[in-house]
PDB file of C-alpha atoms in Angstrom:
ATOM      1  CA  UNK M 178     124.445-136.570 -83.263  1.00  0.00           C
ATOM      2  CA  UNK M 179     126.696-136.435 -86.550  1.00  0.00           C
ATOM      3  CA  UNK M 180     125.937-133.622 -88.875  1.00  0.00           C
ATOM      4  CA  UNK M 181     125.136-136.086 -91.629  1.00  0.00           C
ATOM      5  CA  UNK M 182     123.565-139.648 -91.938  1.00  0.00           C
ATOM      6  CA  UNK M 183     126.461-142.716 -92.361  1.00  0.00           C
ATOM      7  CA  UNK M 184     125.317-142.953 -95.997  1.00  0.00           C
ATOM      8  CA  UNK M 185     125.608-138.971 -97.108  1.00  0.00           C
ATOM      9  CA  UNK M 186     128.711-138.465 -95.477  1.00  0.00           C
ATOM     10  CA  UNK M 187     131.586-137.548 -98.090  1.00  0.00           C
ATOM     11  CA  UNK M 188     135.283-136.909 -98.133  1.00  0.00           C
ATOM     12  CA  UNK M 189     135.412-133.080 -97.170  1.00  0.00           C
ATOM     13  CA  UNK M 190     138.476-131.711 -98.194  1.00  0.00           C
ATOM     14  CA  UNK M 191     137.733-128.471 -95.854  1.00  0.00           C
ATOM     15  CA  UNK M 192     137.098-130.391 -92.622  1.00  0.00           C
ATOM     16  CA  UNK M 193     141.260-131.300 -92.262  1.00  0.00           C
ATOM     17  CA  UNK M 194     141.117-130.638 -88.501  1.00  0.00           C
ATOM     18  CA  UNK M 195     138.425-132.416 -87.882  1.00  0.00           C
ATOM     19  CA  UNK M 196     140.006-135.240 -86.382  1.00  0.00           C
ATOM     20  CA  UNK M 197     142.285-133.195 -83.644  1.00  0.00           C
ATOM     21  CA  UNK M 198     139.144-131.022 -83.549  1.00  0.00           C
ATOM     22  CA  UNK M 199     137.377-133.962 -81.876  1.00  0.00           C
ATOM     23  CA  UNK M 200     140.418-135.100 -79.659  1.00  0.00           C
ATOM     24  CA  UNK M 201     140.382-131.381 -78.642  1.00  0.00           C
ATOM     25  CA  UNK M 202     136.562-131.437 -77.563  1.00  0.00           C
ATOM     26  CA  UNK M 203     136.585-135.081 -76.264  1.00  0.00           C
ATOM     27  CA  UNK M 204     139.151-133.371 -73.698  1.00  0.00           C
ATOM     28  CA  UNK M 205     136.800-130.514 -72.659  1.00  0.00           C
ATOM     29  CA  UNK M 206     133.592-132.701 -72.272  1.00  0.00           C
ATOM     30  CA  UNK M 207     134.336-132.929 -68.509  1.00  0.00           C
ATOM     31  CA  UNK M 208     135.234-129.490 -68.231  1.00  0.00           C
ATOM     32  CA  UNK M 209     133.591-125.947 -67.484  1.00  0.00           C
ATOM     33  CA  UNK M 210     134.342-125.100 -71.318  1.00  0.00           C
ATOM     34  CA  UNK M 211     131.510-124.208 -73.137  1.00  0.00           C
ATOM     35  CA  UNK M 212     131.084-124.211 -77.120  1.00  0.00           C
ATOM     36  CA  UNK M 213     131.286-120.075 -77.067  1.00  0.00           C
ATOM     37  CA  UNK M 214     134.417-120.730 -75.075  1.00  0.00           C
ATOM     38  CA  UNK M 215     135.935-122.573 -78.192  1.00  0.00           C
ATOM     39  CA  UNK M 216     134.478-120.028 -80.968  1.00  0.00           C
ATOM     40  CA  UNK M 217     136.254-117.541 -78.753  1.00  0.00           C
ATOM     41  CA  UNK M 218     139.591-119.183 -78.686  1.00  0.00           C
ATOM     42  CA  UNK M 219     139.628-120.077 -82.303  1.00  0.00           C
ATOM     43  CA  UNK M 220     139.019-116.287 -82.726  1.00  0.00           C
ATOM     44  CA  UNK M 221     142.067-115.201 -80.920  1.00  0.00           C
ATOM     45  CA  UNK M 222     144.165-117.960 -83.073  1.00  0.00           C
ATOM     46  CA  UNK M 223     142.939-115.755 -85.784  1.00  0.00           C
ATOM     47  CA  UNK M 224     144.152-112.290 -84.550  1.00  0.00           C
ATOM     48  CA  UNK M 225     147.484-113.881 -83.637  1.00  0.00           C
ATOM     49  CA  UNK M 226     147.931-115.188 -87.082  1.00  0.00           C
ATOM     50  CA  UNK M 227     147.057-111.379 -88.194  1.00  0.00           C
ATOM     51  CA  UNK M 228     149.668-110.135 -85.753  1.00  0.00           C
ATOM     52  CA  UNK M 229     152.510-112.829 -87.292  1.00  0.00           C
ATOM     53  CA  UNK M 230     151.567-111.238 -91.021  1.00  0.00           C
ATOM     54  CA  UNK M 231     151.900-108.133 -90.150  1.00  0.00           C
ATOM     55  CA  UNK M 232     155.329-108.961 -88.619  1.00  0.00           C
ATOM     56  CA  UNK M 233     155.917-110.879 -92.134  1.00  0.00           C
ATOM     57  CA  UNK M 234     156.219-113.901 -90.066  1.00  0.00           C
ATOM     58  CA  UNK M 235     154.652-115.804 -92.369  1.00  0.00           C
ATOM     59  CA  UNK M 236     155.397-119.379 -91.061  1.00  0.00           C
ATOM     60  CA  UNK M 237     153.999-118.599 -87.940  1.00  0.00           C
ATOM     61  CA  UNK M 238     151.247-117.100 -89.544  1.00  0.00           C
ATOM     62  CA  UNK M 239     150.045-120.291 -91.145  1.00  0.00           C
ATOM     63  CA  UNK M 240     150.237-122.698 -88.168  1.00  0.00           C
ATOM     64  CA  UNK M 241     148.208-120.208 -86.314  1.00  0.00           C
ATOM     65  CA  UNK M 242     145.759-119.989 -89.544  1.00  0.00           C
ATOM     66  CA  UNK M 243     145.560-124.116 -89.568  1.00  0.00           C
ATOM     67  CA  UNK M 244     145.219-123.844 -85.754  1.00  0.00           C
ATOM     68  CA  UNK M 245     142.405-121.882 -85.994  1.00  0.00           C
ATOM     69  CA  UNK M 246     140.372-124.404 -88.584  1.00  0.00           C
ATOM     70  CA  UNK M 247     141.021-126.931 -86.075  1.00  0.00           C
ATOM     71  CA  UNK M 248     139.119-124.948 -83.367  1.00  0.00           C
ATOM     72  CA  UNK M 249     136.599-124.045 -85.456  1.00  0.00           C
ATOM     73  CA  UNK M 250     135.520-127.347 -85.884  1.00  0.00           C
ATOM     74  CA  UNK M 251     136.033-128.259 -82.067  1.00  0.00           C
ATOM     75  CA  UNK M 252     133.293-125.793 -81.023  1.00  0.00           C
ATOM     76  CA  UNK M 253     130.638-127.712 -82.676  1.00  0.00           C
ATOM     77  CA  UNK M 254     132.270-130.742 -81.544  1.00  0.00           C
ATOM     78  CA  UNK M 255     131.504-130.117 -78.288  1.00  0.00           C
ATOM     79  CA  UNK M 256     128.516-129.009 -78.619  1.00  0.00           C
ATOM     80  CA  UNK M 257     127.448-131.965 -79.996  1.00  0.00           C
ATOM     81  CA  UNK M 258     129.444-134.169 -77.465  1.00  0.00           C
ATOM     82  CA  UNK M 259     127.892-132.197 -74.562  1.00  0.00           C
ATOM     83  CA  UNK M 260     124.365-132.097 -76.227  1.00  0.00           C
ATOM     84  CA  UNK M 261     123.875-128.556 -76.311  1.00  0.00           C
ATOM     85  CA  UNK M 262     123.222-127.116 -79.698  1.00  0.00           C
ATOM     86  CA  UNK M 263     122.768-123.356 -79.700  1.00  0.00           C
ATOM     87  CA  UNK M 264     121.933-120.603 -82.221  1.00  0.00           C
ATOM     88  CA  UNK M 265     123.815-118.364 -80.215  1.00  0.00           C
ATOM     89  CA  UNK M 266     127.225-120.347 -80.843  1.00  0.00           C
ATOM     90  CA  UNK M 267     125.942-121.070 -84.563  1.00  0.00           C
ATOM     91  CA  UNK M 268     125.683-116.932 -85.450  1.00  0.00           C
ATOM     92  CA  UNK M 269     128.740-116.193 -83.214  1.00  0.00           C
ATOM     93  CA  UNK M 270     130.700-118.999 -84.896  1.00  0.00           C
ATOM     94  CA  UNK M 271     129.626-117.658 -88.510  1.00  0.00           C
ATOM     95  CA  UNK M 272     130.255-113.742 -87.643  1.00  0.00           C
ATOM     96  CA  UNK M 273     133.603-114.260 -86.210  1.00  0.00           C
ATOM     97  CA  UNK M 274     134.721-116.055 -89.531  1.00  0.00           C
ATOM     98  CA  UNK M 275     133.709-113.381 -91.919  1.00  0.00           C
ATOM     99  CA  UNK M 276     135.138-110.663 -89.355  1.00  0.00           C
ATOM    100  CA  UNK M 277     138.091-112.619 -89.691  1.00  0.00           C
ATOM    101  CA  UNK M 278     138.182-113.398 -93.158  1.00  0.00           C
ATOM    102  CA  UNK M 279     138.001-109.924 -93.394  1.00  0.00           C
ATOM    103  CA  UNK M 280     140.622-108.907 -91.490  1.00  0.00           C
ATOM    104  CA  UNK M 281     142.786-111.274 -93.393  1.00  0.00           C
ATOM    105  CA  UNK M 282     142.728-110.010 -96.448  1.00  0.00           C
ATOM    106  CA  UNK M 283     142.906-106.387 -95.420  1.00  0.00           C
ATOM    107  CA  UNK M 284     146.428-107.254 -93.627  1.00  0.00           C
ATOM    108  CA  UNK M 285     147.366-109.130 -97.011  1.00  0.00           C
ATOM    109  CA  UNK M 286     146.587-105.699 -98.575  1.00  0.00           C
ATOM    110  CA  UNK M 287     148.781-103.803 -95.988  1.00  0.00           C
ATOM    111  CA  UNK M 288     151.808-105.759 -96.231  1.00  0.00           C
ATOM    112  CA  UNK M 289     151.826-106.431 -99.722  1.00  0.00           C
ATOM    113  CA  UNK M 290     151.531-105.129-103.177  1.00  0.00           C
ATOM    114  CA  UNK M 291     147.820-105.646-103.884  1.00  0.00           C
ATOM    115  CA  UNK M 292     145.134-102.955-104.792  1.00  0.00           C
ATOM    116  CA  UNK M 293     142.387-102.337-102.333  1.00  0.00           C
ATOM    117  CA  UNK M 294     139.979-102.589-104.287  1.00  0.00           C
ATOM    118  CA  UNK M 295     141.153-105.499-105.670  1.00  0.00           C
ATOM    119  CA  UNK M 296     141.543-107.057-102.367  1.00  0.00           C
ATOM    120  CA  UNK M 297     137.528-105.594-101.436  1.00  0.00           C
ATOM    121  CA  UNK M 298     136.827-107.869-104.298  1.00  0.00           C
ATOM    122  CA  UNK M 299     138.663-111.334-103.582  1.00  0.00           C
ATOM    123  CA  UNK M 300     136.951-110.598-100.226  1.00  0.00           C
ATOM    124  CA  UNK M 301     134.122-110.996-101.719  1.00  0.00           C
ATOM    125  CA  UNK M 302     134.766-113.760-103.707  1.00  0.00           C
ATOM    126  CA  UNK M 303     135.810-115.659-100.970  1.00  0.00           C
ATOM    127  CA  UNK M 304     132.577-115.425 -99.277  1.00  0.00           C
ATOM    128  CA  UNK M 305     130.715-115.770-102.347  1.00  0.00           C
ATOM    129  CA  UNK M 306     132.396-119.148-102.515  1.00  0.00           C
ATOM    130  CA  UNK M 307     132.091-120.046 -99.088  1.00  0.00           C
ATOM    131  CA  UNK M 308     128.386-119.394 -99.230  1.00  0.00           C
ATOM    132  CA  UNK M 309     128.084-121.719-102.401  1.00  0.00           C
ATOM    133  CA  UNK M 310     129.506-124.516 -99.965  1.00  0.00           C
ATOM    134  CA  UNK M 311     127.413-123.673 -97.305  1.00  0.00           C
ATOM    135  CA  UNK M 312     124.178-123.698 -99.170  1.00  0.00           C
ATOM    136  CA  UNK M 313     124.297-126.847-100.482  1.00  0.00           C
ATOM    137  CA  UNK M 314     125.945-128.682 -97.311  1.00  0.00           C
ATOM    138  CA  UNK M 315     123.020-127.242 -95.347  1.00  0.00           C
ATOM    139  CA  UNK M 316     120.778-128.625 -97.890  1.00  0.00           C
ATOM    140  CA  UNK M 317     122.401-132.184 -97.450  1.00  0.00           C
ATOM    141  CA  UNK M 318     122.003-131.522 -93.864  1.00  0.00           C
ATOM    142  CA  UNK M 319     118.484-130.746 -93.563  1.00  0.00           C
ATOM    143  CA  UNK M 320     117.797-133.845 -95.687  1.00  0.00           C
ATOM    144  CA  UNK M 321     119.867-136.699 -94.047  1.00  0.00           C
ATOM    145  CA  UNK M 322     118.025-138.660 -91.821  1.00  0.00           C
ATOM    146  CA  UNK M 323     119.162-137.798 -88.377  1.00  0.00           C
ATOM    147  CA  UNK M 324     121.301-135.253 -89.585  1.00  0.00           C
ATOM    148  CA  UNK M 325     121.870-131.455 -88.043  1.00  0.00           C
ATOM    149  CA  UNK M 326     119.592-129.257 -89.211  1.00  0.00           C
ATOM    150  CA  UNK M 327     120.755-126.310 -86.535  1.00  0.00           C
ATOM    151  CA  UNK M 328     121.456-124.381 -89.770  1.00  0.00           C
ATOM    152  CA  UNK M 329     118.525-123.405 -91.727  1.00  0.00           C
ATOM    153  CA  UNK M 330     118.637-123.840 -95.994  1.00  0.00           C
ATOM    154  CA  UNK M 331     117.193-120.120 -96.031  1.00  0.00           C
ATOM    155  CA  UNK M 332     117.889-117.481 -92.682  1.00  0.00           C
ATOM    156  CA  UNK M 333     114.746-115.347 -92.814  1.00  0.00           C
ATOM    157  CA  UNK M 334     113.622-115.070 -89.571  1.00  0.00           C
ATOM    158  CA  UNK M 335     114.894-115.531 -86.241  1.00  0.00           C
ATOM    159  CA  UNK M 336     114.722-119.005 -84.795  1.00  0.00           C
ATOM    160  CA  UNK M 337     113.321-119.991 -81.404  1.00  0.00           C
ATOM    161  CA  UNK M 338     115.692-120.075 -78.841  1.00  0.00           C
ATOM    162  CA  UNK M 339     116.783-123.630 -77.751  1.00  0.00           C
ATOM    163  CA  UNK M 340     117.119-124.651 -74.099  1.00  0.00           C
ATOM    164  CA  UNK M 341     119.880-122.990 -72.004  1.00  0.00           C
ATOM    165  CA  UNK M 342     120.392-119.689 -74.171  1.00  0.00           C
ATOM    166  CA  UNK M 343     118.366-116.667 -74.575  1.00  0.00           C
ATOM    167  CA  UNK M 344     115.976-115.378 -76.871  1.00  0.00           C
ATOM    168  CA  UNK M 345     117.704-111.800 -77.151  1.00  0.00           C
ATOM    169  CA  UNK M 346     121.094-113.062 -77.675  1.00  0.00           C
ATOM    170  CA  UNK M 347     119.265-115.182 -80.498  1.00  0.00           C
ATOM    171  CA  UNK M 348     117.620-112.229 -82.227  1.00  0.00           C
ATOM    172  CA  UNK M 349     120.805-109.788 -81.839  1.00  0.00           C
ATOM    173  CA  UNK M 350     123.099-112.596 -83.252  1.00  0.00           C
ATOM    174  CA  UNK M 351     120.368-113.489 -85.896  1.00  0.00           C
ATOM    175  CA  UNK M 352     120.269-109.801 -87.019  1.00  0.00           C
ATOM    176  CA  UNK M 353     124.515-109.772 -87.401  1.00  0.00           C
ATOM    177  CA  UNK M 354     124.298-112.385 -89.327  1.00  0.00           C
ATOM    178  CA  UNK M 355     121.587-111.439 -91.945  1.00  0.00           C
ATOM    179  CA  UNK M 356     123.682-108.075 -92.759  1.00  0.00           C
ATOM    180  CA  UNK M 357     126.958-109.402 -92.842  1.00  0.00           C
ATOM    181  CA  UNK M 358     125.754-112.449 -95.257  1.00  0.00           C
ATOM    182  CA  UNK M 359     122.037-111.703 -96.499  1.00  0.00           C
ATOM    183  CA  UNK M 360     123.801-110.041 -99.889  1.00  0.00           C
ATOM    184  CA  UNK M 361     125.820-113.642-100.601  1.00  0.00           C
ATOM    185  CA  UNK M 362     123.288-115.892 -99.656  1.00  0.00           C
ATOM    186  CA  UNK M 363     120.693-113.982-101.883  1.00  0.00           C
ATOM    187  CA  UNK M 364     123.099-113.945-104.775  1.00  0.00           C
ATOM    188  CA  UNK M 365     123.841-117.609-104.382  1.00  0.00           C
ATOM    189  CA  UNK M 366     119.748-118.108-104.126  1.00  0.00           C
ATOM    190  CA  UNK M 367     119.179-116.662-107.386  1.00  0.00           C
ATOM    191  CA  UNK M 368     122.387-118.434-109.250  1.00  0.00           C
ATOM    192  CA  UNK M 369     120.684-121.705-108.307  1.00  0.00           C
ATOM    193  CA  UNK M 370     117.216-121.627-106.465  1.00  0.00           C
ATOM    194  CA  UNK M 371     116.029-124.636-106.830  1.00  0.00           C
ATOM    195  CA  UNK M 372     118.884-126.527-105.539  1.00  0.00           C
ATOM    196  CA  UNK M 373     117.088-127.448-102.032  1.00  0.00           C
ATOM    197  CA  UNK M 374     114.490-129.589-104.515  1.00  0.00           C
ATOM    198  CA  UNK M 375     117.169-132.207-105.247  1.00  0.00           C
ATOM    199  CA  UNK M 376     116.492-135.254-103.630  1.00  0.00           C
ATOM    200  CA  UNK M 377     120.405-135.769-102.253  1.00  0.00           C
ATOM    201  CA  UNK M 378     123.679-134.736-103.808  1.00  0.00           C
ATOM    202  CA  UNK M 379     126.274-137.418-104.413  1.00  0.00           C
ATOM    203  CA  UNK M 380     129.186-137.773-102.333  1.00  0.00           C
ATOM    204  CA  UNK M 381     131.648-137.080-105.154  1.00  0.00           C
ATOM    205  CA  UNK M 382     129.895-133.636-105.779  1.00  0.00           C
ATOM    206  CA  UNK M 383     130.387-132.909-102.251  1.00  0.00           C
ATOM    207  CA  UNK M 384     133.720-133.341-102.208  1.00  0.00           C
ATOM    208  CA  UNK M 385     134.236-131.097-105.375  1.00  0.00           C
ATOM    209  CA  UNK M 386     132.483-128.640-103.367  1.00  0.00           C
ATOM    210  CA  UNK M 387     134.421-128.267-100.168  1.00  0.00           C
ATOM    211  CA  UNK M 388     136.976-126.834-102.384  1.00  0.00           C
ATOM    212  CA  UNK M 389     135.038-123.978-101.179  1.00  0.00           C
ATOM    213  CA  UNK M 390     135.000-124.433 -97.505  1.00  0.00           C
ATOM    214  CA  UNK M 391     136.487-122.116 -95.182  1.00  0.00           C
ATOM    215  CA  UNK M 392     138.916-124.709 -93.978  1.00  0.00           C
ATOM    216  CA  UNK M 393     140.507-125.253 -97.828  1.00  0.00           C
ATOM    217  CA  UNK M 394     140.390-121.694 -98.286  1.00  0.00           C
ATOM    218  CA  UNK M 395     142.246-120.696 -95.121  1.00  0.00           C
ATOM    219  CA  UNK M 396     144.801-123.848 -96.158  1.00  0.00           C
ATOM    220  CA  UNK M 397     145.328-122.183 -99.685  1.00  0.00           C
ATOM    221  CA  UNK M 398     146.580-119.140 -98.041  1.00  0.00           C
ATOM    222  CA  UNK M 399     148.447-120.795 -95.373  1.00  0.00           C
ATOM    223  CA  UNK M 400     150.287-122.486 -97.727  1.00  0.00           C
ATOM    224  CA  UNK M 401     150.649-119.426-100.199  1.00  0.00           C
ATOM    225  CA  UNK M 402     152.083-117.199 -96.968  1.00  0.00           C
ATOM    226  CA  UNK M 403     155.547-118.995 -96.196  1.00  0.00           C
ATOM    227  CA  UNK M 404     156.208-119.829-100.066  1.00  0.00           C
ATOM    228  CA  UNK M 405     155.995-115.896-100.378  1.00  0.00           C
ATOM    229  CA  UNK M 406     153.234-116.086-102.730  1.00  0.00           C
ATOM    230  CA  UNK M 407     151.734-113.328-101.074  1.00  0.00           C
ATOM    231  CA  UNK M 408     150.985-110.967-103.589  1.00  0.00           C
ATOM    232  CA  UNK M 409     149.201-113.798-105.364  1.00  0.00           C
ATOM    233  CA  UNK M 410     146.994-114.743-102.669  1.00  0.00           C
ATOM    234  CA  UNK M 411     144.316-112.007-103.899  1.00  0.00           C
ATOM    235  CA  UNK M 412     144.200-112.537-107.349  1.00  0.00           C
ATOM    236  CA  UNK M 413     144.586-116.242-107.212  1.00  0.00           C
ATOM    237  CA  UNK M 414     140.692-115.799-105.031  1.00  0.00           C
ATOM    238  CA  UNK M 415     139.599-113.813-107.604  1.00  0.00           C
ATOM    239  CA  UNK M 416     140.133-116.457-110.424  1.00  0.00           C
ATOM    240  CA  UNK M 417     138.658-119.618-107.736  1.00  0.00           C
ATOM    241  CA  UNK M 418     135.615-117.878-107.943  1.00  0.00           C
ATOM    242  CA  UNK M 419     135.258-119.444-111.552  1.00  0.00           C
ATOM    243  CA  UNK M 420     134.658-122.635-110.076  1.00  0.00           C
ATOM    244  CA  UNK M 421     131.421-121.005-108.339  1.00  0.00           C
ATOM    245  CA  UNK M 422     129.580-121.084-111.974  1.00  0.00           C
ATOM    246  CA  UNK M 423     131.279-124.590-112.985  1.00  0.00           C
ATOM    247  CA  UNK M 424     129.502-126.298-109.977  1.00  0.00           C
ATOM    248  CA  UNK M 425     125.997-124.638-110.335  1.00  0.00           C
ATOM    249  CA  UNK M 426     126.545-125.746-113.936  1.00  0.00           C
ATOM    250  CA  UNK M 427     127.140-129.391-113.132  1.00  0.00           C
ATOM    251  CA  UNK M 428     123.968-129.446-110.223  1.00  0.00           C
ATOM    252  CA  UNK M 429     121.536-128.023-113.047  1.00  0.00           C
ATOM    253  CA  UNK M 430     123.365-130.369-115.874  1.00  0.00           C
ATOM    254  CA  UNK M 431     123.453-133.649-114.073  1.00  0.00           C
ATOM    255  CA  UNK M 432     121.782-133.296-110.249  1.00  0.00           C
ATOM    256  CA  UNK M 433     118.616-131.888-111.457  1.00  0.00           C
ATOM    257  CA  UNK M 434     115.516-131.408-109.035  1.00  0.00           C
TER     258      UNK M 434
END
């Protein structure tokens, strides 16, 4: 099962690791590895990247950041190949992402000359950016005929556990998810509360939005680190947030509900 119907697929600049992720997932399809195991693996890759930043091994850190993005795509691919979608995996993946993002920025603060409060603002900004991308992408996925609908447009209640997973695990992870992502979801919903009424989003628009996908955000960091631009990462992502309002303005002006 694909995330999107063929006619809704677009060039996602944040999903550059998908081809390698598919190869990796296919290698695992006849093994005992589960999508959860792969999710844990991308968490380990992210932690190694953080250790490399602390040691100022920026080129090596960039490698593990990119590797993290590739493995991050592989857990979902493995779930589709094995036909084992789960809300446990969906929420665990998202929780790992935000925890690693916070740790990335705190590590950058520790080794650079950036102020603590600007780093907190940058972390908030990068999460807001990612939420906008996810918001539009999930709307498209839910409207796409035959697409993946594991993710919901409005995460307002814990979903019913799917076959093979515990309802208790789903409820716990959903609770954590709503705590760490709730404020970002609410802000984006307030800024563009009728986007879900749009019949579909054109491919060009979604490609533009994909600059806020986590993979592309991490790619920017991975490029800036070995160029010794670590002091500029935090201010860059703060300024980068201005495109949120441009994208919402484009949606409201040209893609009306």
